[in-house]
Amino acid sequence: MLSCVGRLLFGFILEYLYETTFSLFVLVFTLVMSCGSAADCDYDIKPVTETFGGEVGGINVKDIDEDCASKLKQEAFMYRFLLIRGQSLAWQDQVKFTEQLGTPFRETSSINRKKHENIPDPRLGYFSNDRAEGLTSVGVEGWHVDGNVAEAPHLFTIIYCISNNKNGPTLVIPLREIVEMLNNEERKFLEKIHFVSGYNSSIVHALLYKDPNRNDDTIMLALGKLSGQYLEEMEDSTTRHMSTEETKAVMDLLEVKVLSSNKIYAHQYQPGDLMVLYNPSIAHIAGPGSQTPREISGLRLMSRTTVIGEKKPSKTSNIKYKCSKLPPFENGYCLFSLKGSLNYPQIDLAVLPTEEWNEFVRNIISCTGEPHWVNAQNPEGSDIFWEGFEKKSNFSLWDPPSGQPNDHNMYEDCVVIGPYAHWFDLPCSGLCKNGPGLKSGPVMVWEDGKRHMFNVFPLCGVDMEYL
């Protein structure tokens, strides 16, 4: 059975699809994007942990262009944080890189942040264990996502190490995995809770919500004094203020999950390290020893910038479903594209066994303008077998002008619906290639008779009863 996650790829190289996993938890297309990026942007990337994080090598961020920054932005969405070592950045370089990722937040405008006299630009924050060098005791309040005093949490946090001290790491935790640790009772309870900022009580967010770019579950996590008294949604849709003790019990539950997760990554800095944290999907805290006096542990000096968040936390996924009860799915079957999504639960690729279903999906495909994987096999010739159906399909819509199916240069046993809903055969697996002149997407003649490079996205299907 082919799943959407199993085909959640931005593309493949010269009609090859790379099908592997970064880890049990990271999406299979991550390494495909890495191959494409290495060719176009001249960097390589490797996992930091088995769960999350990517270390980027062979790049100086102060020299990159907008296209390269856009690729790094996608890498950050997928890996959840990036580590780029060996940088030598003036403060202007860090601000420029931040601008390439989005709109910088004015650090000095934060309600819980004072301005240090050494800061050369309001978009920067200097954090240290020496009051003469930067603000002290920052980031130690509790596990948190940045921007917990804003209408939308920050999109990215960029930390540049100017000077490191002993035992002063930043600890990072992936939030989807913490949500997955909740039992049914805990999850049901926390779904009713609303986070309230400890510094601005007008900032209220759903405690559990959908990551706006990855579409997986995440948490508006800000522990300790970063949290005010939470709100609980009642059965009549009203809310009540939880007591200080009740709020602390919620925070304690989340902290226990974090500390027992075995997922914490502790980054021990070296001068020149640059960390890019995709803020909605991870939480962090300044680790033990970060505030040890300079005379004992050496100078710790971090330059931080952040990117303004784009969306207020929401429990609603941005995935758009189109449903029908056409035969043979009289109980209802819903289709959706995963273009623009980086994660989704294990849902199957779409089954389109009739001409009516192929016509139904045409609008979904044409709106995206991209080809999509479907749950069909093409073992030989023009034969089509749909997942869940024993017999060969009587219907096919191969694209005749391009000679489909053509087993181009290799055995192509998977099926893609093109931008105009005709069918193409492509390999289910292959080699990841990169090098001069190679492209990050399939280059072939599509329905319009012209040669294009397209990324291929999953078209997924689910029984209506499960939505």
Short mmCIF file of C-alpha atoms in Angstrom, two decimals:
data_model
loop_
_atom_site.label_atom_id
_atom_site.label_comp_id
_atom_site.label_asym_id
_atom_site.label_seq_id
_atom_site.Cartn_x
_atom_site.Cartn_y
_atom_site.Cartn_z
CA MET A 1 0.00 0.00 0.00
CA LEU A 2 1.37 3.42 -0.99
CA SER A 3 0.96 6.15 1.61
CA CYS A 4 0.96 9.91 1.09
CA VAL A 5 3.91 10.25 3.45
CA GLY A 6 5.70 7.61 1.40
CA ARG A 7 5.34 9.80 -1.69
CA LEU A 8 5.55 13.20 -0.03
CA LEU A 9 8.33 14.50 -2.25
CA PHE A 10 9.12 17.87 -3.72
CA GLY A 11 10.53 16.15 -6.79
CA PHE A 12 13.04 13.73 -8.13
CA ILE A 13 16.13 13.95 -10.27
CA LEU A 14 15.86 13.37 -14.05
CA GLU A 15 12.92 10.98 -13.78
CA TYR A 16 14.44 9.23 -10.75
CA LEU A 17 12.54 9.23 -7.45
CA TYR A 18 14.62 8.97 -4.33
CA GLU A 19 12.69 6.94 -1.76
CA THR A 20 14.39 6.67 1.61
CA THR A 21 13.98 8.01 5.13
CA PHE A 22 15.91 10.62 7.05
CA SER A 23 14.73 8.80 10.14
CA LEU A 24 11.65 7.08 11.43
CA PHE A 25 10.10 10.48 12.08
CA VAL A 26 11.35 12.72 9.26
CA LEU A 27 9.65 12.73 5.91
CA VAL A 28 11.08 10.73 3.06
CA PHE A 29 11.50 13.68 0.77
CA THR A 30 14.00 15.48 2.99
CA LEU A 31 17.02 13.91 1.37
CA VAL A 32 15.60 14.58 -2.09
CA MET A 33 15.48 18.26 -1.32
CA SER A 34 19.02 18.02 0.01
CA CYS A 35 20.25 16.56 -3.27
CA GLY A 36 18.60 19.30 -5.27
CA SER A 37 19.89 21.98 -2.94
CA ALA A 38 23.44 20.69 -3.05
CA ALA A 39 23.47 21.01 -6.84
CA ASP A 40 21.85 24.46 -7.03
CA CYS A 41 23.12 26.04 -3.83
CA ASP A 42 26.40 24.19 -3.30
CA TYR A 43 25.77 22.86 0.20
CA ASP A 44 25.33 19.46 1.77
CA ILE A 45 23.17 18.46 4.70
CA LYS A 46 23.15 15.57 7.14
CA PRO A 47 20.93 14.66 10.10
CA VAL A 48 21.93 15.91 13.54
CA THR A 49 19.81 13.37 15.43
CA GLU A 50 17.68 10.38 14.45
CA THR A 51 14.56 12.47 14.94
CA PHE A 52 15.21 16.03 13.82
CA GLY A 53 17.83 18.62 12.94
CA GLY A 54 20.06 19.03 9.90
CA GLU A 55 23.69 20.14 9.80
CA VAL A 56 24.42 22.20 6.70
CA GLY A 57 27.96 22.19 5.33
CA GLY A 58 29.86 23.95 2.58
CA ILE A 59 28.08 27.28 2.72
CA ASN A 60 28.64 30.85 3.90
CA VAL A 61 25.25 32.39 4.62
CA LYS A 62 26.50 35.93 4.07
CA ASP A 63 27.15 35.07 0.40
CA ILE A 64 23.88 33.35 -0.50
CA ASP A 65 21.17 34.74 -2.76
CA GLU A 66 17.40 34.75 -2.31
CA ASP A 67 16.95 31.42 -4.11
CA CYS A 68 19.45 29.71 -1.84
CA ALA A 69 17.85 31.25 1.25
CA SER A 70 14.49 29.94 0.05
CA LYS A 71 15.93 26.42 -0.17
CA LEU A 72 17.35 26.72 3.35
CA LYS A 73 13.94 27.88 4.53
CA GLN A 74 12.38 24.69 3.17
CA GLU A 75 15.14 22.64 4.78
CA ALA A 76 14.35 24.31 8.12
CA PHE A 77 10.66 23.43 7.74
CA MET A 78 11.58 19.81 7.13
CA TYR A 79 14.45 19.29 9.60
CA ARG A 80 12.90 21.66 12.16
CA PHE A 81 16.27 23.17 12.97
CA LEU A 82 19.45 23.77 10.99
CA LEU A 83 23.01 23.96 12.31
CA ILE A 84 25.49 25.85 10.14
CA ARG A 85 29.03 25.86 11.52
CA GLY A 86 32.08 27.95 10.76
CA GLN A 87 30.35 31.24 9.98
CA SER A 88 32.03 34.60 10.34
CA LEU A 89 29.22 37.13 10.49
CA ALA A 90 29.09 40.83 11.18
CA TRP A 91 25.78 41.90 12.68
CA GLN A 92 24.75 43.27 9.27
CA ASP A 93 25.24 39.79 7.77
CA GLN A 94 22.93 38.23 10.33
CA VAL A 95 20.25 40.83 9.73
CA LYS A 96 20.51 40.33 5.96
CA PHE A 97 20.18 36.54 6.30
CA THR A 98 17.19 37.02 8.60
CA GLU A 99 15.55 39.29 6.01
CA GLN A 100 16.01 36.57 3.41
CA LEU A 101 13.95 34.22 5.60
CA GLY A 102 11.17 36.73 6.31
CA THR A 103 10.46 39.98 8.13
CA PRO A 104 12.76 40.50 11.15
CA PHE A 105 11.10 41.10 14.49
CA ARG A 106 12.27 44.20 16.39
CA GLU A 107 13.84 42.47 19.38
CA THR A 108 13.85 45.67 21.42
CA SER A 109 10.07 46.03 21.06
CA SER A 110 9.34 42.86 23.01
CA ILE A 111 7.35 43.48 26.16
CA ASN A 112 9.64 41.18 28.15
CA ARG A 113 12.94 42.30 26.67
CA LYS A 114 15.05 45.32 27.57
CA LYS A 115 17.45 47.00 25.16
CA HIS A 116 21.14 46.48 25.83
CA GLU A 117 23.45 49.41 25.18
CA ASN A 118 25.74 47.29 22.96
CA ILE A 119 23.00 46.41 20.47
CA PRO A 120 23.76 48.15 17.15
CA ASP A 121 20.32 47.51 15.60
CA PRO A 122 16.86 47.02 17.14
CA ARG A 123 16.40 43.80 15.16
CA LEU A 124 19.20 42.17 17.18
CA GLY A 125 19.38 40.84 20.71
CA TYR A 126 22.70 40.23 22.52
CA PHE A 127 22.46 37.59 25.24
CA SER A 128 25.32 36.80 27.59
CA ASN A 129 26.48 35.70 31.03
CA ASP A 130 28.20 39.09 31.42
CA ARG A 131 25.95 42.10 31.88
CA ALA A 132 28.56 44.33 30.24
CA GLU A 133 28.28 42.33 26.99
CA GLY A 134 24.56 41.56 26.69
CA LEU A 135 21.31 40.82 28.49
CA THR A 136 21.61 38.11 31.10
CA SER A 137 19.23 35.35 32.25
CA VAL A 138 17.48 35.24 28.86
CA GLY A 139 15.92 31.97 27.73
CA VAL A 140 16.23 30.23 31.09
CA GLU A 141 12.64 30.81 32.26
CA GLY A 142 11.42 27.46 30.94
CA TRP A 143 10.94 25.45 27.76
CA HIS A 144 9.45 27.81 25.20
CA VAL A 145 8.77 28.78 21.64
CA ASP A 146 9.85 32.32 20.80
CA GLY A 147 7.24 34.97 20.21
CA ASN A 148 4.98 33.76 23.00
CA VAL A 149 4.04 37.40 23.63
CA ALA A 150 2.98 37.94 19.99
CA GLU A 151 -0.25 37.34 18.07
CA ALA A 152 1.66 34.83 15.95
CA PRO A 153 4.70 32.99 17.40
CA HIS A 154 7.93 33.73 15.56
CA LEU A 155 8.52 31.76 12.38
CA PHE A 156 12.30 31.41 12.86
CA THR A 157 14.83 32.04 15.60
CA ILE A 158 18.41 32.58 14.41
CA ILE A 159 21.14 32.28 17.05
CA TYR A 160 24.74 33.15 16.20
CA CYS A 161 27.51 32.24 18.62
CA ILE A 162 30.08 35.00 18.98
CA SER A 163 31.73 33.46 22.04
CA ASN A 164 30.95 30.22 23.88
CA ASN A 165 31.36 29.32 27.52
CA LYS A 166 31.63 25.93 29.16
CA ASN A 167 28.41 24.00 29.78
CA GLY A 168 26.15 26.64 28.27
CA PRO A 169 24.23 24.74 25.58
CA THR A 170 20.88 25.45 24.00
CA LEU A 171 18.53 22.50 24.54
CA VAL A 172 16.03 21.76 21.76
CA ILE A 173 13.00 19.43 21.70
CA PRO A 174 10.65 18.46 18.81
CA LEU A 175 7.03 19.18 19.68
CA ARG A 176 5.12 16.75 17.49
CA GLU A 177 6.71 13.86 19.34
CA ILE A 178 5.67 15.37 22.67
CA VAL A 179 2.04 15.55 21.51
CA GLU A 180 2.29 11.90 20.43
CA MET A 181 3.33 10.93 23.97
CA LEU A 182 -0.01 12.11 25.37
CA ASN A 183 -2.51 9.38 26.20
CA ASN A 184 -6.13 9.75 25.06
CA GLU A 185 -7.29 11.26 28.34
CA GLU A 186 -4.44 13.78 28.45
CA ARG A 187 -4.94 14.71 24.82
CA LYS A 188 -8.68 15.20 25.26
CA PHE A 189 -8.06 17.47 28.24
CA LEU A 190 -5.31 19.57 26.66
CA GLU A 191 -7.36 20.11 23.50
CA LYS A 192 -9.64 22.28 25.65
CA ILE A 193 -6.83 24.43 27.09
CA HIS A 194 -5.83 27.86 25.82
CA PHE A 195 -2.36 29.29 26.48
CA VAL A 196 -2.24 32.77 27.98
CA SER A 197 0.98 34.80 27.84
CA GLY A 198 2.55 35.57 31.19
CA TYR A 199 3.61 39.00 29.96
CA ASN A 200 0.54 39.99 27.96
CA SER A 201 -2.78 38.48 29.03
CA SER A 202 -4.41 39.60 25.78
CA ILE A 203 -2.33 36.99 23.91
CA VAL A 204 -4.39 33.79 23.95
CA HIS A 205 -3.65 30.75 21.77
CA ALA A 206 -4.86 27.17 21.52
CA LEU A 207 -2.39 25.11 23.55
CA LEU A 208 -2.40 22.28 20.99
CA TYR A 209 -2.66 23.31 17.35
CA LYS A 210 -1.61 22.46 13.79
CA ASP A 211 1.81 23.52 12.59
CA PRO A 212 1.02 26.07 9.83
CA ASN A 213 3.66 24.74 7.44
CA ARG A 214 4.08 21.08 8.37
CA ASN A 215 0.44 20.32 9.19
CA ASP A 216 1.43 18.14 12.13
CA ASP A 217 0.46 18.60 15.76
CA THR A 218 2.41 21.03 17.89
CA ILE A 219 2.21 22.94 21.19
CA MET A 220 2.15 26.60 22.18
CA LEU A 221 4.79 25.82 24.80
CA ALA A 222 6.04 28.54 27.14
CA LEU A 223 6.64 27.33 30.66
CA GLY A 224 7.47 29.01 33.95
CA LYS A 225 6.74 32.72 34.21
CA LEU A 226 6.26 32.86 30.44
CA SER A 227 2.74 31.49 31.05
CA GLY A 228 -0.15 33.33 32.65
CA GLN A 229 -3.27 31.62 33.97
CA TYR A 230 -4.60 29.36 31.24
CA LEU A 231 -8.18 29.21 30.00
CA GLU A 232 -10.30 26.07 29.79
CA GLU A 233 -12.98 25.74 27.14
CA MET A 234 -16.23 24.46 28.62
CA GLU A 235 -18.92 22.28 27.01
CA ASP A 236 -21.10 25.34 26.30
CA SER A 237 -18.13 26.94 24.40
CA THR A 238 -17.50 29.48 27.15
CA THR A 239 -14.11 29.65 28.82
CA ARG A 240 -13.07 29.88 32.44
CA HIS A 241 -9.82 31.11 33.93
CA MET A 242 -7.88 28.25 35.43
CA SER A 243 -6.30 28.78 38.81
CA THR A 244 -2.57 29.24 39.21
CA GLU A 245 -2.37 25.70 40.60
CA GLU A 246 -4.37 24.24 37.70
CA THR A 247 -2.19 26.06 35.20
CA LYS A 248 0.94 24.78 36.88
CA ALA A 249 -0.43 21.23 36.71
CA VAL A 250 -0.77 21.59 32.92
CA MET A 251 2.77 22.96 32.64
CA ASP A 252 4.09 20.16 34.86
CA LEU A 253 2.43 17.56 32.63
CA LEU A 254 4.07 19.02 29.53
CA GLU A 255 7.47 19.33 31.20
CA VAL A 256 7.32 15.70 32.32
CA LYS A 257 6.64 14.68 28.72
CA VAL A 258 9.58 16.78 27.51
CA LEU A 259 12.03 15.46 30.10
CA SER A 260 10.98 11.83 29.65
CA SER A 261 10.95 11.95 25.86
CA ASN A 262 14.58 11.04 25.22
CA LYS A 263 14.40 13.52 22.33
CA ILE A 264 16.27 16.49 23.79
CA TYR A 265 19.20 17.71 21.70
CA ALA A 266 21.81 19.75 23.58
CA HIS A 267 23.90 21.93 21.30
CA GLN A 268 27.31 22.79 22.71
CA TYR A 269 28.34 25.92 20.87
CA GLN A 270 31.56 26.76 19.12
CA PRO A 271 32.26 30.32 17.92
CA GLY A 272 30.80 30.73 14.45
CA ASP A 273 27.91 28.33 14.98
CA LEU A 274 24.63 29.51 13.49
CA MET A 275 21.39 27.82 14.52
CA VAL A 276 18.14 28.32 12.59
CA LEU A 277 15.18 27.11 14.64
CA TYR A 278 11.82 26.60 12.91
CA ASN A 279 9.99 27.96 15.90
CA PRO A 280 6.45 26.48 15.64
CA SER A 281 7.74 22.90 15.57
CA ILE A 282 10.33 22.93 18.36
CA ALA A 283 10.85 24.40 21.82
CA HIS A 284 14.15 25.35 23.39
CA ILE A 285 15.73 26.57 26.60
CA ALA A 286 19.12 27.95 27.59
CA GLY A 287 20.72 24.99 29.32
CA PRO A 288 22.42 24.57 32.69
CA GLY A 289 25.60 26.58 32.92
CA SER A 290 24.52 29.25 30.46
CA GLN A 291 24.58 31.85 33.24
CA THR A 292 27.68 30.61 35.06
CA PRO A 293 29.83 33.72 35.70
CA ARG A 294 32.30 34.61 32.98
CA GLU A 295 35.18 34.33 35.43
CA ILE A 296 34.41 30.65 35.93
CA SER A 297 33.16 29.39 32.56
CA GLY A 298 34.30 31.99 30.05
CA LEU A 299 32.27 34.51 28.06
CA ARG A 300 28.97 33.44 26.53
CA LEU A 301 27.75 35.89 23.90
CA MET A 302 24.92 35.10 21.47
CA SER A 303 23.47 37.36 18.81
CA ARG A 304 19.81 36.55 18.14
CA THR A 305 17.38 37.58 15.43
CA THR A 306 13.86 36.33 14.85
CA VAL A 307 11.42 36.27 11.94
CA ILE A 308 7.88 37.50 12.52
CA GLY A 309 5.25 34.77 12.54
CA GLU A 310 2.88 34.56 9.59
CA LYS A 311 -0.15 32.85 11.14
CA LYS A 312 -1.93 32.79 14.47
CA PRO A 313 -2.03 29.25 15.90
CA SER A 314 -5.07 27.32 14.69
CA LYS A 315 -6.41 23.83 15.28
CA THR A 316 -7.53 23.67 11.65
CA SER A 317 -5.33 22.09 9.00
CA ASN A 318 -4.82 24.11 5.81
CA ILE A 319 -5.52 21.01 3.72
CA LYS A 320 -8.58 21.41 1.47
CA TYR A 321 -10.74 18.33 0.87
CA LYS A 322 -13.04 17.61 -2.06
CA CYS A 323 -15.50 14.78 -1.45
CA SER A 324 -17.95 12.78 -3.55
CA LYS A 325 -20.07 9.61 -3.36
CA LEU A 326 -19.43 8.47 -6.91
CA PRO A 327 -19.27 4.66 -7.36
CA PRO A 328 -17.56 2.56 -6.15
CA PHE A 329 -17.32 4.81 -3.05
CA GLU A 330 -21.01 5.27 -2.26
CA ASN A 331 -20.20 6.02 1.41
CA GLY A 332 -18.09 8.98 0.40
CA TYR A 333 -14.44 9.42 -0.58
CA CYS A 334 -12.39 12.59 -0.17
CA LEU A 335 -9.36 13.70 -2.19
CA PHE A 336 -6.75 16.31 -1.39
CA SER A 337 -3.39 17.52 -2.62
CA LEU A 338 -0.41 17.74 -0.29
CA LYS A 339 1.21 20.51 -2.26
CA GLY A 340 2.40 23.04 0.32
CA SER A 341 2.33 20.53 3.18
CA LEU A 342 5.34 18.94 4.80
CA ASN A 343 3.69 16.34 6.95
CA TYR A 344 0.46 14.46 7.39
CA PRO A 345 -0.59 11.27 9.15
CA GLN A 346 -0.25 7.97 7.31
CA ILE A 347 -3.01 8.47 4.73
CA ASP A 348 -3.12 6.49 1.48
CA LEU A 349 -2.56 7.88 -1.97
CA ALA A 350 -5.74 8.46 -3.98
CA VAL A 351 -7.56 5.70 -5.87
CA LEU A 352 -9.32 6.85 -9.08
CA PRO A 353 -10.76 3.66 -10.60
CA THR A 354 -13.23 5.27 -13.01
CA GLU A 355 -13.43 8.02 -15.59
CA GLU A 356 -15.84 9.91 -13.31
CA TRP A 357 -13.33 9.97 -10.46
CA ASN A 358 -10.55 11.07 -12.82
CA GLU A 359 -12.76 13.91 -14.03
CA PHE A 360 -13.66 14.78 -10.42
CA VAL A 361 -10.00 15.19 -9.53
CA ARG A 362 -9.19 17.30 -12.57
CA ASN A 363 -10.03 20.55 -10.77
CA ILE A 364 -7.82 19.66 -7.80
CA ILE A 365 -4.87 18.94 -10.07
CA SER A 366 -5.39 21.89 -12.41
CA CYS A 367 -5.64 24.33 -9.48
CA THR A 368 -2.17 23.33 -8.32
CA GLY A 369 -0.67 23.19 -11.81
CA GLU A 370 1.56 20.30 -10.70
CA PRO A 371 1.63 16.52 -11.30
CA HIS A 372 0.61 14.20 -8.46
CA TRP A 373 1.28 10.61 -7.39
CA VAL A 374 -1.74 8.28 -7.25
CA ASN A 375 -2.21 4.80 -5.76
CA ALA A 376 -1.88 2.76 -8.94
CA GLN A 377 0.62 0.27 -10.32
CA ASN A 378 1.62 -0.17 -13.95
CA PRO A 379 3.38 -3.56 -13.98
CA GLU A 380 3.60 -3.91 -17.77
CA GLY A 381 2.27 -2.37 -20.96
CA SER A 382 -0.73 -0.14 -20.32
CA ASP A 383 -2.15 -2.22 -17.47
CA ILE A 384 -3.39 -0.39 -14.39
CA PHE A 385 -4.08 -1.90 -10.98
CA TRP A 386 -5.55 0.30 -8.26
CA GLU A 387 -4.79 -0.39 -4.61
CA GLY A 388 -7.62 -2.38 -3.04
CA PHE A 389 -8.99 -3.67 -6.36
CA GLU A 390 -8.01 -7.19 -7.44
CA LYS A 391 -8.87 -6.87 -11.11
CA LYS A 392 -7.13 -4.86 -13.75
CA SER A 393 -8.82 -1.50 -14.38
CA ASN A 394 -10.91 -1.11 -17.53
CA PHE A 395 -10.24 2.62 -17.57
CA SER A 396 -7.01 4.46 -18.34
CA LEU A 397 -6.09 7.95 -19.44
CA TRP A 398 -2.47 7.71 -20.54
CA ASP A 399 -1.06 10.75 -22.30
CA PRO A 400 -0.68 9.61 -25.93
CA PRO A 401 1.39 12.55 -27.37
CA SER A 402 4.25 11.76 -24.97
CA GLY A 403 4.01 8.02 -25.64
CA GLN A 404 2.84 7.05 -22.13
CA PRO A 405 3.42 4.58 -20.63
CA ASN A 406 6.95 4.45 -21.97
CA ASP A 407 9.26 2.90 -19.32
CA HIS A 408 11.72 5.65 -20.19
CA ASN A 409 15.25 4.31 -19.79
CA MET A 410 14.13 2.07 -16.93
CA TYR A 411 11.25 0.12 -15.39
CA GLU A 412 8.54 2.63 -14.44
CA ASP A 413 5.84 0.98 -12.37
CA CYS A 414 4.20 3.90 -10.55
CA VAL A 415 1.63 6.34 -11.90
CA VAL A 416 1.48 10.13 -11.86
CA ILE A 417 -1.43 12.32 -12.94
CA GLY A 418 -0.11 15.26 -14.92
CA PRO A 419 -1.08 18.92 -14.55
CA TYR A 420 -4.10 18.36 -16.82
CA ALA A 421 -5.11 14.96 -15.34
CA HIS A 422 -3.56 12.66 -17.95
CA TRP A 423 -1.44 9.74 -16.76
CA PHE A 424 2.33 9.18 -16.86
CA ASP A 425 4.43 6.23 -15.74
CA LEU A 426 7.41 6.94 -13.51
CA PRO A 427 9.73 4.81 -11.38
CA CYS A 428 8.67 4.10 -7.79
CA SER A 429 12.27 4.23 -6.62
CA GLY A 430 15.69 5.17 -7.89
CA LEU A 431 18.95 6.94 -7.18
CA CYS A 432 19.39 10.41 -5.81
CA LYS A 433 21.68 12.30 -8.16
CA ASN A 434 23.24 15.70 -8.00
CA GLY A 435 25.87 17.48 -9.97
CA PRO A 436 26.40 20.16 -12.61
CA GLY A 437 23.47 20.45 -14.98
CA LEU A 438 21.13 18.09 -13.14
CA LYS A 439 17.70 19.33 -12.12
CA SER A 440 15.76 18.90 -8.89
CA GLY A 441 12.51 17.84 -10.61
CA PRO A 442 11.33 15.60 -13.47
CA VAL A 443 12.08 17.04 -16.89
CA MET A 444 9.74 15.59 -19.50
CA VAL A 445 7.07 16.37 -22.09
CA TRP A 446 3.73 16.91 -20.37
CA GLU A 447 0.17 17.26 -21.73
CA ASP A 448 0.77 20.62 -23.39
CA GLY A 449 3.42 19.02 -25.61
CA LYS A 450 6.18 21.11 -24.06
CA ARG A 451 9.12 20.01 -21.96
CA HIS A 452 8.93 21.18 -18.34
CA MET A 453 10.52 20.46 -15.00
CA PHE A 454 7.84 19.80 -12.39
CA ASN A 455 7.85 18.77 -8.78
CA VAL A 456 5.55 15.80 -8.03
CA PHE A 457 3.23 15.93 -5.02
CA PRO A 458 0.98 13.30 -3.42
CA LEU A 459 -2.71 13.18 -4.23
CA CYS A 460 -4.30 11.53 -1.21
CA GLY A 461 -7.63 9.89 -0.57
CA VAL A 462 -9.54 9.03 2.61
CA ASP A 463 -12.98 7.63 3.34
CA MET A 464 -15.37 10.43 4.32
CA GLU A 465 -16.19 8.75 7.63
CA TYR A 466 -12.64 9.36 8.88
CA LEU A 467 -12.77 13.14 8.45
#
